[in-house]
Amino acid sequence: MGNKLQVEAICQGTVIDHIAAGQGVKILDRLHLLDSKARITVGFNLPSKALGFKDIIKVEGRMFTEQEANELALFAPSATINVIDDYRVVDKFSMTIPETLSGAFSCPNSNCITHNEPVDSFFYLRHVSDDTQLKCRYCEKIFSKEIVAELK
Ligand SMILES: [Zn+2]
Protein backbone atom coordinates (compact mmCIF):
# COMPACT_ATOMS: atom_id res chain seq x y z
CA MET A 1 0.00 0.00 0.00
CA GLY A 2 1.07 3.57 -0.61
CA ASN A 3 0.77 4.33 3.04
CA LYS A 4 3.45 1.85 3.99
CA LEU A 5 5.83 3.32 1.44
CA GLN A 6 5.36 6.78 2.87
CA VAL A 7 6.16 5.79 6.41
CA GLU A 8 8.96 3.31 5.87
CA ALA A 9 11.74 5.89 6.09
CA ILE A 10 11.03 6.55 9.74
CA CYS A 11 12.70 4.33 12.31
CA GLN A 12 10.97 5.76 15.34
CA GLY A 13 8.73 8.78 15.56
CA THR A 14 5.44 10.11 14.34
CA VAL A 15 3.84 10.48 10.94
CA ILE A 16 0.95 12.89 10.54
CA ASP A 17 -0.87 11.79 7.43
CA HIS A 18 -3.98 12.96 5.59
CA ILE A 19 -3.50 16.61 6.40
CA ALA A 20 -5.62 18.78 4.10
CA ALA A 21 -3.31 20.32 1.51
CA GLY A 22 -2.09 23.72 2.65
CA GLN A 23 -2.39 22.96 6.36
CA GLY A 24 1.01 21.27 6.66
CA VAL A 25 2.93 24.52 6.87
CA LYS A 26 0.63 25.81 9.60
CA ILE A 27 1.16 22.67 11.61
CA LEU A 28 4.94 22.93 11.34
CA ASP A 29 4.68 26.46 12.60
CA ARG A 30 2.07 25.87 15.23
CA LEU A 31 3.82 22.95 16.88
CA HIS A 32 7.22 24.66 16.52
CA LEU A 33 8.52 21.59 14.78
CA LEU A 34 11.21 23.50 12.92
CA ASP A 35 12.58 24.88 16.19
CA SER A 36 13.27 21.41 17.46
CA LYS A 37 16.23 19.31 16.50
CA ALA A 38 13.95 16.60 15.18
CA ARG A 39 14.52 15.40 11.65
CA ILE A 40 11.42 16.27 9.67
CA THR A 41 10.31 15.19 6.24
CA VAL A 42 7.32 16.84 4.65
CA GLY A 43 5.33 16.22 1.53
CA PHE A 44 2.95 18.84 0.22
CA ASN A 45 0.16 18.40 -2.31
CA LEU A 46 0.48 14.66 -2.53
CA PRO A 47 -2.35 12.86 -4.28
CA SER A 48 -4.95 11.50 -1.88
CA LYS A 49 -8.02 9.42 -2.59
CA ALA A 50 -9.99 10.90 0.27
CA LEU A 51 -8.87 14.52 0.07
CA GLY A 52 -7.75 15.06 -3.53
CA PHE A 53 -4.48 16.45 -2.27
CA LYS A 54 -2.90 16.11 1.10
CA ASP A 55 0.12 17.08 3.12
CA ILE A 56 2.14 14.68 5.21
CA ILE A 57 4.66 15.35 7.98
CA LYS A 58 7.11 12.81 9.31
CA VAL A 59 8.91 13.59 12.53
CA GLU A 60 11.79 11.37 13.54
CA GLY A 61 12.29 10.53 17.19
CA ARG A 62 9.38 12.51 18.56
CA MET A 63 6.02 11.63 20.00
CA PHE A 64 3.24 14.12 20.37
CA THR A 65 1.76 15.05 23.69
CA GLU A 66 -1.97 14.91 24.21
CA GLN A 67 -2.04 18.71 24.19
CA GLU A 68 -0.25 18.83 20.85
CA ALA A 69 -2.61 16.23 19.45
CA ASN A 70 -5.54 18.35 20.59
CA GLU A 71 -4.10 21.44 18.91
CA LEU A 72 -3.45 19.40 15.81
CA ALA A 73 -7.06 18.31 15.71
CA LEU A 74 -8.10 21.91 15.29
CA PHE A 75 -5.90 22.45 12.26
CA ALA A 76 -6.15 19.06 10.70
CA PRO A 77 -9.35 17.28 11.67
CA SER A 78 -8.91 14.88 8.77
CA ALA A 79 -5.40 13.86 9.82
CA THR A 80 -4.28 10.54 11.18
CA ILE A 81 -1.34 10.09 13.50
CA ASN A 82 0.85 7.05 12.98
CA VAL A 83 3.22 6.20 15.79
CA ILE A 84 6.28 4.46 14.39
CA ASP A 85 8.64 2.20 16.24
CA ASP A 86 11.32 0.09 14.63
CA TYR A 87 9.98 1.04 11.18
CA ARG A 88 6.51 -0.29 11.96
CA VAL A 89 3.25 1.46 12.65
CA VAL A 90 2.60 0.50 16.27
CA ASP A 91 -0.30 2.82 16.86
CA LYS A 92 -2.61 4.75 14.61
CA PHE A 93 -5.34 7.14 15.56
CA SER A 94 -7.57 9.75 14.05
CA MET A 95 -7.91 13.28 15.25
CA THR A 96 -10.74 13.96 17.57
CA ILE A 97 -11.49 17.54 18.37
CA PRO A 98 -11.56 17.77 22.14
CA GLU A 99 -14.57 19.16 23.97
CA THR A 100 -12.42 21.56 25.92
CA LEU A 101 -8.95 23.03 25.51
CA SER A 102 -6.95 24.43 28.38
CA GLY A 103 -3.78 26.50 28.19
CA ALA A 104 -3.05 26.00 24.51
CA PHE A 105 -4.33 29.30 23.16
CA SER A 106 -4.76 32.78 24.57
CA CYS A 107 -8.19 34.33 24.60
CA PRO A 108 -8.43 36.85 21.70
CA ASN A 109 -10.49 39.19 23.89
CA SER A 110 -7.92 41.62 25.31
CA ASN A 111 -10.31 42.51 28.14
CA CYS A 112 -10.61 38.90 29.20
CA ILE A 113 -9.65 38.20 32.81
CA THR A 114 -7.26 35.47 31.65
CA HIS A 115 -4.80 38.17 30.55
CA ASN A 116 -4.61 39.72 34.02
CA GLU A 117 -5.09 36.80 36.35
CA PRO A 118 -2.83 33.79 36.76
CA VAL A 119 -5.29 31.37 35.19
CA ASP A 120 -4.90 29.17 32.14
CA SER A 121 -7.12 29.90 29.20
CA PHE A 122 -10.03 27.53 28.91
CA PHE A 123 -12.29 27.05 25.93
CA TYR A 124 -15.34 24.96 25.22
CA LEU A 125 -15.35 23.73 21.64
CA ARG A 126 -18.33 23.21 19.44
CA HIS A 127 -18.79 22.38 15.79
CA VAL A 128 -20.76 24.61 13.50
CA SER A 129 -21.01 23.11 10.02
CA ASP A 130 -17.32 22.69 8.97
CA ASP A 131 -15.99 25.17 11.45
CA THR A 132 -15.05 24.79 15.05
CA GLN A 133 -15.84 27.55 17.47
CA LEU A 134 -14.27 28.13 20.83
CA LYS A 135 -16.10 29.71 23.72
CA CYS A 136 -14.01 31.21 26.49
CA ARG A 137 -15.03 29.98 29.91
CA TYR A 138 -14.17 33.32 31.49
CA CYS A 139 -15.45 36.06 29.19
CA GLU A 140 -17.94 33.75 27.44
CA LYS A 141 -17.12 35.20 24.04
CA ILE A 142 -17.18 32.88 21.06
CA PHE A 143 -14.40 32.82 18.47
CA SER A 144 -13.73 30.86 15.32
CA LYS A 145 -10.76 28.55 15.57
CA GLU A 146 -8.82 30.65 13.05
CA ILE A 147 -8.97 33.69 15.29
CA VAL A 148 -7.94 31.81 18.39
CA ALA A 149 -5.17 29.87 16.69
CA GLU A 150 -3.47 32.91 15.17
CA LEU A 151 -2.73 34.28 18.62
CA LYS A 152 -0.20 32.89 21.00
ZN1 LIG B 1 -11.88 35.16 27.33
Tab-separated table of C-alpha atoms and ligand atoms in Angstrom:
chain	number	residue	atom	x	y	z
A	1	MET	CA	0.000	0.000	0.000
A	2	GLY	CA	1.067	3.571	-0.610
A	3	ASN	CA	0.771	4.329	3.040
A	4	LYS	CA	3.455	1.847	3.989
A	5	LEU	CA	5.834	3.325	1.437
A	6	GLN	CA	5.356	6.783	2.866
A	7	VAL	CA	6.165	5.793	6.412
A	8	GLU	CA	8.958	3.311	5.872
A	9	ALA	CA	11.743	5.891	6.086
A	10	ILE	CA	11.035	6.551	9.737
A	11	CYS	CA	12.702	4.332	12.307
A	12	GLN	CA	10.973	5.761	15.338
A	13	GLY	CA	8.732	8.779	15.565
A	14	THR	CA	5.438	10.114	14.337
A	15	VAL	CA	3.835	10.479	10.937
A	16	ILE	CA	0.952	12.891	10.537
A	17	ASP	CA	-0.867	11.789	7.433
A	18	HIS	CA	-3.978	12.956	5.593
A	19	ILE	CA	-3.502	16.611	6.399
A	20	ALA	CA	-5.620	18.775	4.103
A	21	ALA	CA	-3.311	20.319	1.509
A	22	GLY	CA	-2.087	23.722	2.648
A	23	GLN	CA	-2.388	22.964	6.364
A	24	GLY	CA	1.006	21.274	6.661
A	25	VAL	CA	2.931	24.521	6.872
A	26	LYS	CA	0.633	25.811	9.603
A	27	ILE	CA	1.158	22.669	11.607
A	28	LEU	CA	4.941	22.925	11.337
A	29	ASP	CA	4.682	26.462	12.604
A	30	ARG	CA	2.066	25.869	15.232
A	31	LEU	CA	3.818	22.955	16.877
A	32	HIS	CA	7.218	24.657	16.524
A	33	LEU	CA	8.515	21.593	14.784
A	34	LEU	CA	11.211	23.500	12.918
A	35	ASP	CA	12.580	24.878	16.191
A	36	SER	CA	13.272	21.408	17.465
A	37	LYS	CA	16.231	19.310	16.496
A	38	ALA	CA	13.952	16.597	15.182
A	39	ARG	CA	14.525	15.401	11.650
A	40	ILE	CA	11.415	16.270	9.670
A	41	THR	CA	10.314	15.194	6.240
A	42	VAL	CA	7.318	16.839	4.652
A	43	GLY	CA	5.332	16.219	1.532
A	44	PHE	CA	2.951	18.836	0.220
A	45	ASN	CA	0.158	18.399	-2.307
A	46	LEU	CA	0.484	14.656	-2.525
A	47	PRO	CA	-2.346	12.855	-4.280
A	48	SER	CA	-4.953	11.499	-1.883
A	49	LYS	CA	-8.017	9.416	-2.591
A	50	ALA	CA	-9.986	10.902	0.268
A	51	LEU	CA	-8.871	14.522	0.070
A	52	GLY	CA	-7.755	15.059	-3.529
A	53	PHE	CA	-4.476	16.450	-2.271
A	54	LYS	CA	-2.895	16.108	1.098
A	55	ASP	CA	0.124	17.083	3.125
A	56	ILE	CA	2.145	14.678	5.206
A	57	ILE	CA	4.659	15.348	7.981
A	58	LYS	CA	7.107	12.809	9.314
A	59	VAL	CA	8.912	13.585	12.533
A	60	GLU	CA	11.794	11.371	13.544
A	61	GLY	CA	12.293	10.530	17.188
A	62	ARG	CA	9.385	12.508	18.559
A	63	MET	CA	6.021	11.626	20.003
A	64	PHE	CA	3.239	14.121	20.367
A	65	THR	CA	1.762	15.050	23.690
A	66	GLU	CA	-1.967	14.909	24.207
A	67	GLN	CA	-2.036	18.706	24.189
A	68	GLU	CA	-0.254	18.833	20.854
A	69	ALA	CA	-2.608	16.225	19.447
A	70	ASN	CA	-5.537	18.354	20.592
A	71	GLU	CA	-4.098	21.436	18.907
A	72	LEU	CA	-3.446	19.401	15.813
A	73	ALA	CA	-7.063	18.309	15.710
A	74	LEU	CA	-8.098	21.914	15.290
A	75	PHE	CA	-5.900	22.453	12.260
A	76	ALA	CA	-6.153	19.056	10.703
A	77	PRO	CA	-9.353	17.275	11.674
A	78	SER	CA	-8.912	14.880	8.769
A	79	ALA	CA	-5.401	13.859	9.821
A	80	THR	CA	-4.277	10.542	11.175
A	81	ILE	CA	-1.341	10.086	13.498
A	82	ASN	CA	0.855	7.052	12.982
A	83	VAL	CA	3.224	6.198	15.786
A	84	ILE	CA	6.279	4.461	14.388
A	85	ASP	CA	8.637	2.196	16.245
A	86	ASP	CA	11.320	0.090	14.626
A	87	TYR	CA	9.982	1.044	11.180
A	88	ARG	CA	6.513	-0.287	11.956
A	89	VAL	CA	3.246	1.465	12.651
A	90	VAL	CA	2.600	0.501	16.267
A	91	ASP	CA	-0.302	2.824	16.857
A	92	LYS	CA	-2.607	4.754	14.610
A	93	PHE	CA	-5.336	7.138	15.561
A	94	SER	CA	-7.575	9.752	14.046
A	95	MET	CA	-7.908	13.281	15.253
A	96	THR	CA	-10.738	13.964	17.571
A	97	ILE	CA	-11.493	17.541	18.367
A	98	PRO	CA	-11.561	17.768	22.140
A	99	GLU	CA	-14.573	19.160	23.973
A	100	THR	CA	-12.418	21.555	25.918
A	101	LEU	CA	-8.950	23.034	25.511
A	102	SER	CA	-6.946	24.431	28.382
A	103	GLY	CA	-3.784	26.505	28.191
A	104	ALA	CA	-3.047	26.003	24.515
A	105	PHE	CA	-4.333	29.300	23.157
A	106	SER	CA	-4.756	32.777	24.574
A	107	CYS	CA	-8.195	34.334	24.595
A	108	PRO	CA	-8.434	36.848	21.704
A	109	ASN	CA	-10.486	39.195	23.892
A	110	SER	CA	-7.925	41.619	25.312
A	111	ASN	CA	-10.311	42.511	28.137
A	112	CYS	CA	-10.607	38.895	29.202
A	113	ILE	CA	-9.648	38.200	32.807
A	114	THR	CA	-7.257	35.470	31.655
A	115	HIS	CA	-4.800	38.170	30.553
A	116	ASN	CA	-4.608	39.717	34.018
A	117	GLU	CA	-5.087	36.796	36.350
A	118	PRO	CA	-2.828	33.787	36.756
A	119	VAL	CA	-5.292	31.373	35.190
A	120	ASP	CA	-4.902	29.170	32.142
A	121	SER	CA	-7.121	29.902	29.199
A	122	PHE	CA	-10.027	27.526	28.912
A	123	PHE	CA	-12.293	27.053	25.926
A	124	TYR	CA	-15.341	24.965	25.222
A	125	LEU	CA	-15.355	23.728	21.639
A	126	ARG	CA	-18.332	23.209	19.437
A	127	HIS	CA	-18.785	22.381	15.795
A	128	VAL	CA	-20.763	24.609	13.500
A	129	SER	CA	-21.010	23.110	10.022
A	130	ASP	CA	-17.318	22.692	8.966
A	131	ASP	CA	-15.992	25.174	11.453
A	132	THR	CA	-15.049	24.793	15.053
A	133	GLN	CA	-15.841	27.546	17.473
A	134	LEU	CA	-14.268	28.133	20.829
A	135	LYS	CA	-16.098	29.709	23.720
A	136	CYS	CA	-14.009	31.213	26.487
A	137	ARG	CA	-15.030	29.977	29.912
A	138	TYR	CA	-14.167	33.315	31.490
A	139	CYS	CA	-15.450	36.062	29.189
A	140	GLU	CA	-17.938	33.752	27.441
A	141	LYS	CA	-17.119	35.197	24.037
A	142	ILE	CA	-17.179	32.880	21.059
A	143	PHE	CA	-14.405	32.816	18.465
A	144	SER	CA	-13.731	30.859	15.322
A	145	LYS	CA	-10.760	28.546	15.573
A	146	GLU	CA	-8.821	30.653	13.048
A	147	ILE	CA	-8.966	33.689	15.286
A	148	VAL	CA	-7.942	31.809	18.386
A	149	ALA	CA	-5.170	29.871	16.689
A	150	GLU	CA	-3.470	32.906	15.169
A	151	LEU	CA	-2.726	34.285	18.621
A	152	LYS	CA	-0.204	32.887	21.003
B	1	ZN	ZN	-11.876	35.162	27.332
